[in-house]
Amino acid sequence: MGYLQFQPSGDEMTESVWGELPGMDSVIVKKAVDQRADELLVSSSGLGVAERRALALVSICQDSLYDETGTDHGPAGGVTVIVEAKEATIARGESGVSVLGGPRIGCQALQAIVCDSPVEVLGLAEDGQPLNLGRKTRTVSPALRRFVLARDMGCTVDGCSSDYRLEVHHTIPWSEGGATDADDLVSLCWFHHHVSIHRLGFQIYRVAVSRVRLLRPS
């Protein structure tokens, strides 16, 4: 039959995943993640085989949770983020933040969630009472998403010509005052959006209407 286990780390920031599959099932899974890695990840990424497979598996699982209509990709539901106000303030968001019914998260994970999903933020005081912080992000409408994708005609990062799994991204994060309009939105391929910006912390800046550059995090 096979099995799959998940074991969270002590601080719940990561999880170990391991298991066992029958021979043919293993061949299918390995072929699927390697094929997805080749489709998504640019050859110059410098990532090892194991890292590429991990990212590819996340991408495949994201697809199963997304409600896709044509070229529009959007999460099927919203997310509630719990912020323990005092701890999060002291740690500048590095701790004290968690997803309702899920693990604790750091700043980069929070930015990725806010970027991609309708999010409700619930703040808690020291005594556990909720603060009046809840609100939902202004998500990109299907019509606006189609306009941005048609305008940009592929990933807007300098040197990238990928048009696979394009996603729309705020050049100025919504959480930092960026507007949900065409002037602040650009198209990014899955690798540059999910890995370069939200995993590795690269900064984005616009050099033309449909062209951006990425800066390594300082």
PDB file of C-alpha atoms in Angstrom:
ATOM      1  CA  MET A   1       0.000   0.000   0.000  1.00  0.00           C
ATOM      2  CA  GLY A   2       2.723   2.469   0.950  1.00  0.00           C
ATOM      3  CA  TYR A   3       2.560   5.315   3.455  1.00  0.00           C
ATOM      4  CA  LEU A   4       3.405   9.018   3.871  1.00  0.00           C
ATOM      5  CA  GLN A   5       4.348  10.687   7.174  1.00  0.00           C
ATOM      6  CA  PHE A   6       4.678  14.347   8.199  1.00  0.00           C
ATOM      7  CA  GLN A   7       6.642  15.351  11.326  1.00  0.00           C
ATOM      8  CA  PRO A   8       6.784  19.049  12.306  1.00  0.00           C
ATOM      9  CA  SER A   9       9.977  20.488  13.768  1.00  0.00           C
ATOM     10  CA  GLY A  10      10.026  21.806  17.320  1.00  0.00           C
ATOM     11  CA  ASP A  11       9.282  25.389  16.248  1.00  0.00           C
ATOM     12  CA  GLU A  12       6.746  24.201  13.613  1.00  0.00           C
ATOM     13  CA  MET A  13       8.510  26.237  10.909  1.00  0.00           C
ATOM     14  CA  THR A  14       9.356  23.147   8.822  1.00  0.00           C
ATOM     15  CA  GLU A  15       8.186  19.552   8.510  1.00  0.00           C
ATOM     16  CA  SER A  16      10.034  16.357   7.696  1.00  0.00           C
ATOM     17  CA  VAL A  17       8.262  14.249   5.075  1.00  0.00           C
ATOM     18  CA  TRP A  18       9.073  10.587   4.489  1.00  0.00           C
ATOM     19  CA  GLY A  19       7.420   7.350   3.499  1.00  0.00           C
ATOM     20  CA  GLU A  20       7.460   4.329   1.249  1.00  0.00           C
ATOM     21  CA  LEU A  21       5.738   3.547  -2.046  1.00  0.00           C
ATOM     22  CA  PRO A  22       5.336   0.374  -4.073  1.00  0.00           C
ATOM     23  CA  GLY A  23       7.803   0.217  -6.955  1.00  0.00           C
ATOM     24  CA  MET A  24       5.450   1.278  -9.758  1.00  0.00           C
ATOM     25  CA  ASP A  25       3.862   4.066  -7.681  1.00  0.00           C
ATOM     26  CA  SER A  26       7.353   5.375  -6.907  1.00  0.00           C
ATOM     27  CA  VAL A  27       8.197   5.453 -10.631  1.00  0.00           C
ATOM     28  CA  ILE A  28       5.023   7.451 -11.346  1.00  0.00           C
ATOM     29  CA  VAL A  29       5.655   9.986  -8.567  1.00  0.00           C
ATOM     30  CA  LYS A  30       9.319  10.424  -9.488  1.00  0.00           C
ATOM     31  CA  LYS A  31       8.494  10.894 -13.157  1.00  0.00           C
ATOM     32  CA  ALA A  32       5.776  13.444 -12.327  1.00  0.00           C
ATOM     33  CA  VAL A  33       7.953  15.606 -10.034  1.00  0.00           C
ATOM     34  CA  ASP A  34      10.955  15.488 -12.364  1.00  0.00           C
ATOM     35  CA  GLN A  35       8.792  16.465 -15.339  1.00  0.00           C
ATOM     36  CA  ARG A  36       7.231  19.339 -13.384  1.00  0.00           C
ATOM     37  CA  ALA A  37      10.672  20.492 -12.206  1.00  0.00           C
ATOM     38  CA  ASP A  38      11.868  20.648 -15.824  1.00  0.00           C
ATOM     39  CA  GLU A  39       8.774  22.664 -16.793  1.00  0.00           C
ATOM     40  CA  LEU A  40       8.917  25.135 -13.910  1.00  0.00           C
ATOM     41  CA  LEU A  41      12.509  25.635 -12.857  1.00  0.00           C
ATOM     42  CA  VAL A  42      15.009  27.447 -15.037  1.00  0.00           C
ATOM     43  CA  SER A  43      18.218  25.531 -15.716  1.00  0.00           C
ATOM     44  CA  SER A  44      20.308  28.366 -14.244  1.00  0.00           C
ATOM     45  CA  SER A  45      18.560  28.165 -10.854  1.00  0.00           C
ATOM     46  CA  GLY A  46      21.515  26.330  -9.287  1.00  0.00           C
ATOM     47  CA  LEU A  47      19.221  24.050  -7.279  1.00  0.00           C
ATOM     48  CA  GLY A  48      20.062  20.414  -6.588  1.00  0.00           C
ATOM     49  CA  VAL A  49      17.870  17.501  -7.667  1.00  0.00           C
ATOM     50  CA  ALA A  50      16.335  17.093  -4.208  1.00  0.00           C
ATOM     51  CA  GLU A  51      15.445  20.804  -3.960  1.00  0.00           C
ATOM     52  CA  ARG A  52      13.966  20.800  -7.455  1.00  0.00           C
ATOM     53  CA  ARG A  53      11.804  17.799  -6.620  1.00  0.00           C
ATOM     54  CA  ALA A  54      10.542  19.372  -3.390  1.00  0.00           C
ATOM     55  CA  LEU A  55       9.479  22.553  -5.203  1.00  0.00           C
ATOM     56  CA  ALA A  56       7.903  20.565  -8.028  1.00  0.00           C
ATOM     57  CA  LEU A  57       5.848  18.529  -5.529  1.00  0.00           C
ATOM     58  CA  VAL A  58       4.567  21.747  -3.924  1.00  0.00           C
ATOM     59  CA  SER A  59       3.576  23.035  -7.367  1.00  0.00           C
ATOM     60  CA  ILE A  60       1.664  19.840  -8.199  1.00  0.00           C
ATOM     61  CA  CYS A  61      -0.176  20.001  -4.869  1.00  0.00           C
ATOM     62  CA  GLN A  62      -0.999  23.695  -5.396  1.00  0.00           C
ATOM     63  CA  ASP A  63      -2.619  22.789  -8.705  1.00  0.00           C
ATOM     64  CA  SER A  64      -4.924  20.324  -6.952  1.00  0.00           C
ATOM     65  CA  LEU A  65      -6.112  23.088  -4.567  1.00  0.00           C
ATOM     66  CA  TYR A  66      -6.534  25.819  -7.164  1.00  0.00           C
ATOM     67  CA  ASP A  67      -9.800  26.601  -8.909  1.00  0.00           C
ATOM     68  CA  GLU A  68      -8.646  27.101 -12.493  1.00  0.00           C
ATOM     69  CA  THR A  69     -10.777  28.746 -15.185  1.00  0.00           C
ATOM     70  CA  GLY A  70      -8.934  29.319 -18.426  1.00  0.00           C
ATOM     71  CA  THR A  71      -5.833  31.383 -17.690  1.00  0.00           C
ATOM     72  CA  ASP A  72      -7.127  32.530 -14.313  1.00  0.00           C
ATOM     73  CA  HIS A  73      -5.440  30.858 -11.359  1.00  0.00           C
ATOM     74  CA  GLY A  74      -6.758  31.580  -7.907  1.00  0.00           C
ATOM     75  CA  PRO A  75      -6.869  29.786  -4.569  1.00  0.00           C
ATOM     76  CA  ALA A  76     -10.163  28.069  -3.912  1.00  0.00           C
ATOM     77  CA  GLY A  77     -10.595  29.595  -0.465  1.00  0.00           C
ATOM     78  CA  GLY A  78      -9.336  32.185   1.970  1.00  0.00           C
ATOM     79  CA  VAL A  79      -6.877  31.878   4.837  1.00  0.00           C
ATOM     80  CA  THR A  80      -7.021  33.148   8.426  1.00  0.00           C
ATOM     81  CA  VAL A  81      -3.697  34.262   9.892  1.00  0.00           C
ATOM     82  CA  ILE A  82      -3.373  34.512  13.690  1.00  0.00           C
ATOM     83  CA  VAL A  83      -1.007  37.204  14.998  1.00  0.00           C
ATOM     84  CA  GLU A  84       0.001  37.179  18.682  1.00  0.00           C
ATOM     85  CA  ALA A  85       0.488  40.918  18.854  1.00  0.00           C
ATOM     86  CA  LYS A  86       3.168  41.300  21.553  1.00  0.00           C
ATOM     87  CA  GLU A  87       5.381  38.403  20.393  1.00  0.00           C
ATOM     88  CA  ALA A  88       5.074  39.317  16.717  1.00  0.00           C
ATOM     89  CA  THR A  89       5.943  42.968  17.414  1.00  0.00           C
ATOM     90  CA  ILE A  90       9.064  42.096  19.421  1.00  0.00           C
ATOM     91  CA  ALA A  91      10.246  39.569  16.815  1.00  0.00           C
ATOM     92  CA  ARG A  92       9.258  41.776  13.838  1.00  0.00           C
ATOM     93  CA  GLY A  93       7.058  39.019  12.474  1.00  0.00           C
ATOM     94  CA  GLU A  94       9.678  36.261  12.726  1.00  0.00           C
ATOM     95  CA  SER A  95       7.582  34.530  15.378  1.00  0.00           C
ATOM     96  CA  GLY A  96       4.113  34.854  16.871  1.00  0.00           C
ATOM     97  CA  VAL A  97       2.355  34.321  13.526  1.00  0.00           C
ATOM     98  CA  SER A  98       0.508  31.152  12.502  1.00  0.00           C
ATOM     99  CA  VAL A  99      -2.149  29.941  10.080  1.00  0.00           C
ATOM    100  CA  LEU A 100      -5.463  28.922  11.656  1.00  0.00           C
ATOM    101  CA  GLY A 101      -5.419  25.131  11.777  1.00  0.00           C
ATOM    102  CA  GLY A 102      -1.860  25.101  10.425  1.00  0.00           C
ATOM    103  CA  PRO A 103       1.785  25.726  11.359  1.00  0.00           C
ATOM    104  CA  ARG A 104       3.625  28.778  12.620  1.00  0.00           C
ATOM    105  CA  ILE A 105       5.051  30.897   9.823  1.00  0.00           C
ATOM    106  CA  GLY A 106       7.681  33.581   9.287  1.00  0.00           C
ATOM    107  CA  CYS A 107       7.711  36.879   7.376  1.00  0.00           C
ATOM    108  CA  GLN A 108       8.365  35.429   3.920  1.00  0.00           C
ATOM    109  CA  ALA A 109       5.624  32.804   4.245  1.00  0.00           C
ATOM    110  CA  LEU A 110       3.190  35.490   5.426  1.00  0.00           C
ATOM    111  CA  GLN A 111       4.048  37.689   2.425  1.00  0.00           C
ATOM    112  CA  ALA A 112       3.442  34.753   0.070  1.00  0.00           C
ATOM    113  CA  ILE A 113       0.042  34.014   1.636  1.00  0.00           C
ATOM    114  CA  VAL A 114      -1.038  37.657   1.513  1.00  0.00           C
ATOM    115  CA  CYS A 115       0.132  37.852  -2.102  1.00  0.00           C
ATOM    116  CA  ASP A 116      -1.834  34.828  -3.334  1.00  0.00           C
ATOM    117  CA  SER A 117      -4.923  34.449  -1.150  1.00  0.00           C
ATOM    118  CA  PRO A 118      -7.899  36.280   0.328  1.00  0.00           C
ATOM    119  CA  VAL A 119      -6.583  36.687   3.878  1.00  0.00           C
ATOM    120  CA  GLU A 120      -8.225  37.562   7.157  1.00  0.00           C
ATOM    121  CA  VAL A 121      -5.803  38.698   9.876  1.00  0.00           C
ATOM    122  CA  LEU A 122      -6.831  38.067  13.491  1.00  0.00           C
ATOM    123  CA  GLY A 123      -4.735  39.779  16.160  1.00  0.00           C
ATOM    124  CA  LEU A 124      -4.605  38.477  19.736  1.00  0.00           C
ATOM    125  CA  ALA A 125      -3.728  40.491  22.842  1.00  0.00           C
ATOM    126  CA  GLU A 126      -1.618  39.013  25.679  1.00  0.00           C
ATOM    127  CA  ASP A 127      -4.762  37.635  27.360  1.00  0.00           C
ATOM    128  CA  GLY A 128      -5.818  35.890  24.157  1.00  0.00           C
ATOM    129  CA  GLN A 129      -8.637  38.319  23.374  1.00  0.00           C
ATOM    130  CA  PRO A 130      -9.023  39.267  19.691  1.00  0.00           C
ATOM    131  CA  LEU A 131      -7.995  42.723  18.522  1.00  0.00           C
ATOM    132  CA  ASN A 132      -9.893  44.613  15.841  1.00  0.00           C
ATOM    133  CA  LEU A 133      -7.422  43.879  13.023  1.00  0.00           C
ATOM    134  CA  GLY A 134      -9.435  41.711  10.659  1.00  0.00           C
ATOM    135  CA  ARG A 135      -9.731  42.633   6.990  1.00  0.00           C
ATOM    136  CA  LYS A 136      -9.516  40.910   3.624  1.00  0.00           C
ATOM    137  CA  THR A 137      -7.001  41.682   0.924  1.00  0.00           C
ATOM    138  CA  ARG A 138      -8.123  43.200  -2.351  1.00  0.00           C
ATOM    139  CA  THR A 139      -7.564  40.235  -4.654  1.00  0.00           C
ATOM    140  CA  VAL A 140      -7.001  40.642  -8.378  1.00  0.00           C
ATOM    141  CA  SER A 141     -10.241  40.239 -10.324  1.00  0.00           C
ATOM    142  CA  PRO A 142     -10.359  37.737 -13.209  1.00  0.00           C
ATOM    143  CA  ALA A 143     -10.784  40.565 -15.743  1.00  0.00           C
ATOM    144  CA  LEU A 144      -7.797  42.513 -14.394  1.00  0.00           C
ATOM    145  CA  ARG A 145      -5.701  39.335 -14.250  1.00  0.00           C
ATOM    146  CA  ARG A 146      -6.503  38.589 -17.904  1.00  0.00           C
ATOM    147  CA  PHE A 147      -5.575  42.152 -18.885  1.00  0.00           C
ATOM    148  CA  VAL A 148      -2.189  42.007 -17.123  1.00  0.00           C
ATOM    149  CA  LEU A 149      -1.348  38.573 -18.566  1.00  0.00           C
ATOM    150  CA  ALA A 150      -2.296  39.704 -22.080  1.00  0.00           C
ATOM    151  CA  ARG A 151      -0.318  42.945 -21.737  1.00  0.00           C
ATOM    152  CA  ASP A 152       2.862  41.309 -20.462  1.00  0.00           C
ATOM    153  CA  MET A 153       2.786  38.222 -22.761  1.00  0.00           C
ATOM    154  CA  GLY A 154       4.951  36.122 -20.444  1.00  0.00           C
ATOM    155  CA  CYS A 155       7.181  36.460 -17.403  1.00  0.00           C
ATOM    156  CA  THR A 156       8.387  40.057 -17.036  1.00  0.00           C
ATOM    157  CA  VAL A 157      11.705  39.271 -15.311  1.00  0.00           C
ATOM    158  CA  ASP A 158      14.700  40.325 -17.424  1.00  0.00           C
ATOM    159  CA  GLY A 159      16.104  37.334 -19.281  1.00  0.00           C
ATOM    160  CA  CYS A 160      13.102  35.047 -18.666  1.00  0.00           C
ATOM    161  CA  SER A 161      10.877  33.985 -21.555  1.00  0.00           C
ATOM    162  CA  SER A 162       8.730  31.480 -19.633  1.00  0.00           C
ATOM    163  CA  ASP A 163       4.966  31.559 -20.026  1.00  0.00           C
ATOM    164  CA  TYR A 164       4.304  28.475 -17.874  1.00  0.00           C
ATOM    165  CA  ARG A 165       1.940  28.895 -14.890  1.00  0.00           C
ATOM    166  CA  LEU A 166       2.019  32.682 -15.050  1.00  0.00           C
ATOM    167  CA  GLU A 167       0.882  34.474 -11.892  1.00  0.00           C
ATOM    168  CA  VAL A 168       0.093  38.148 -11.276  1.00  0.00           C
ATOM    169  CA  HIS A 169       2.146  39.899  -8.572  1.00  0.00           C
ATOM    170  CA  HIS A 170       2.151  43.337  -6.893  1.00  0.00           C
ATOM    171  CA  THR A 171       5.443  45.168  -7.534  1.00  0.00           C
ATOM    172  CA  ILE A 172       4.729  47.100  -4.325  1.00  0.00           C
ATOM    173  CA  PRO A 173       3.260  44.532  -1.870  1.00  0.00           C
ATOM    174  CA  TRP A 174      -0.397  45.070  -1.031  1.00  0.00           C
ATOM    175  CA  SER A 175       0.561  44.905   2.652  1.00  0.00           C
ATOM    176  CA  GLU A 176       2.891  47.887   2.107  1.00  0.00           C
ATOM    177  CA  GLY A 177       0.330  50.053   0.332  1.00  0.00           C
ATOM    178  CA  GLY A 178       0.563  48.698  -3.208  1.00  0.00           C
ATOM    179  CA  ALA A 179      -2.613  49.200  -5.241  1.00  0.00           C
ATOM    180  CA  THR A 180      -4.491  46.365  -6.906  1.00  0.00           C
ATOM    181  CA  ASP A 181      -4.433  47.936 -10.351  1.00  0.00           C
ATOM    182  CA  ALA A 182      -2.611  47.353 -13.636  1.00  0.00           C
ATOM    183  CA  ASP A 183       0.091  49.934 -12.835  1.00  0.00           C
ATOM    184  CA  ASP A 184       1.280  47.923  -9.820  1.00  0.00           C
ATOM    185  CA  LEU A 185       0.780  44.417 -11.241  1.00  0.00           C
ATOM    186  CA  VAL A 186       3.132  42.314 -13.369  1.00  0.00           C
ATOM    187  CA  SER A 187       3.149  38.755 -14.691  1.00  0.00           C
ATOM    188  CA  LEU A 188       5.692  36.326 -13.233  1.00  0.00           C
ATOM    189  CA  CYS A 189       6.398  32.666 -13.983  1.00  0.00           C
ATOM    190  CA  TRP A 190       5.975  30.191 -11.128  1.00  0.00           C
ATOM    191  CA  PHE A 191       9.719  29.952 -10.466  1.00  0.00           C
ATOM    192  CA  HIS A 192      10.369  33.686 -10.146  1.00  0.00           C
ATOM    193  CA  HIS A 193       7.174  34.303  -8.155  1.00  0.00           C
ATOM    194  CA  HIS A 194       7.128  31.311  -5.828  1.00  0.00           C
ATOM    195  CA  VAL A 195      10.872  30.632  -5.467  1.00  0.00           C
ATOM    196  CA  SER A 196      12.865  33.806  -6.214  1.00  0.00           C
ATOM    197  CA  ILE A 197      10.569  36.298  -4.462  1.00  0.00           C
ATOM    198  CA  HIS A 198       8.649  34.378  -1.808  1.00  0.00           C
ATOM    199  CA  ARG A 199      11.217  31.677  -0.954  1.00  0.00           C
ATOM    200  CA  LEU A 200      14.554  33.438  -1.487  1.00  0.00           C
ATOM    201  CA  GLY A 201      13.498  37.005  -0.692  1.00  0.00           C
ATOM    202  CA  PHE A 202      14.581  38.706  -3.917  1.00  0.00           C
ATOM    203  CA  GLN A 203      13.355  42.294  -4.271  1.00  0.00           C
ATOM    204  CA  ILE A 204      11.472  43.353  -7.398  1.00  0.00           C
ATOM    205  CA  TYR A 205      11.667  46.695  -9.163  1.00  0.00           C
ATOM    206  CA  ARG A 206      10.086  47.827 -12.373  1.00  0.00           C
ATOM    207  CA  VAL A 207      12.149  49.129 -15.286  1.00  0.00           C
ATOM    208  CA  ALA A 208       9.329  49.301 -17.881  1.00  0.00           C
ATOM    209  CA  VAL A 209       5.607  48.576 -18.141  1.00  0.00           C
ATOM    210  CA  SER A 210       6.201  44.865 -18.748  1.00  0.00           C
ATOM    211  CA  ARG A 211       9.775  44.442 -17.538  1.00  0.00           C
ATOM    212  CA  VAL A 212      11.183  44.028 -14.008  1.00  0.00           C
ATOM    213  CA  ARG A 213      14.484  43.138 -12.412  1.00  0.00           C
ATOM    214  CA  LEU A 214      15.216  41.183  -9.254  1.00  0.00           C
ATOM    215  CA  LEU A 215      17.718  42.241  -6.603  1.00  0.00           C
ATOM    216  CA  ARG A 216      19.331  39.777  -4.214  1.00  0.00           C
ATOM    217  CA  PRO A 217      18.249  40.294  -0.604  1.00  0.00           C
ATOM    218  CA  SER A 218      20.724  42.398   1.333  1.00  0.00           C
TER     219      SER A 218
END
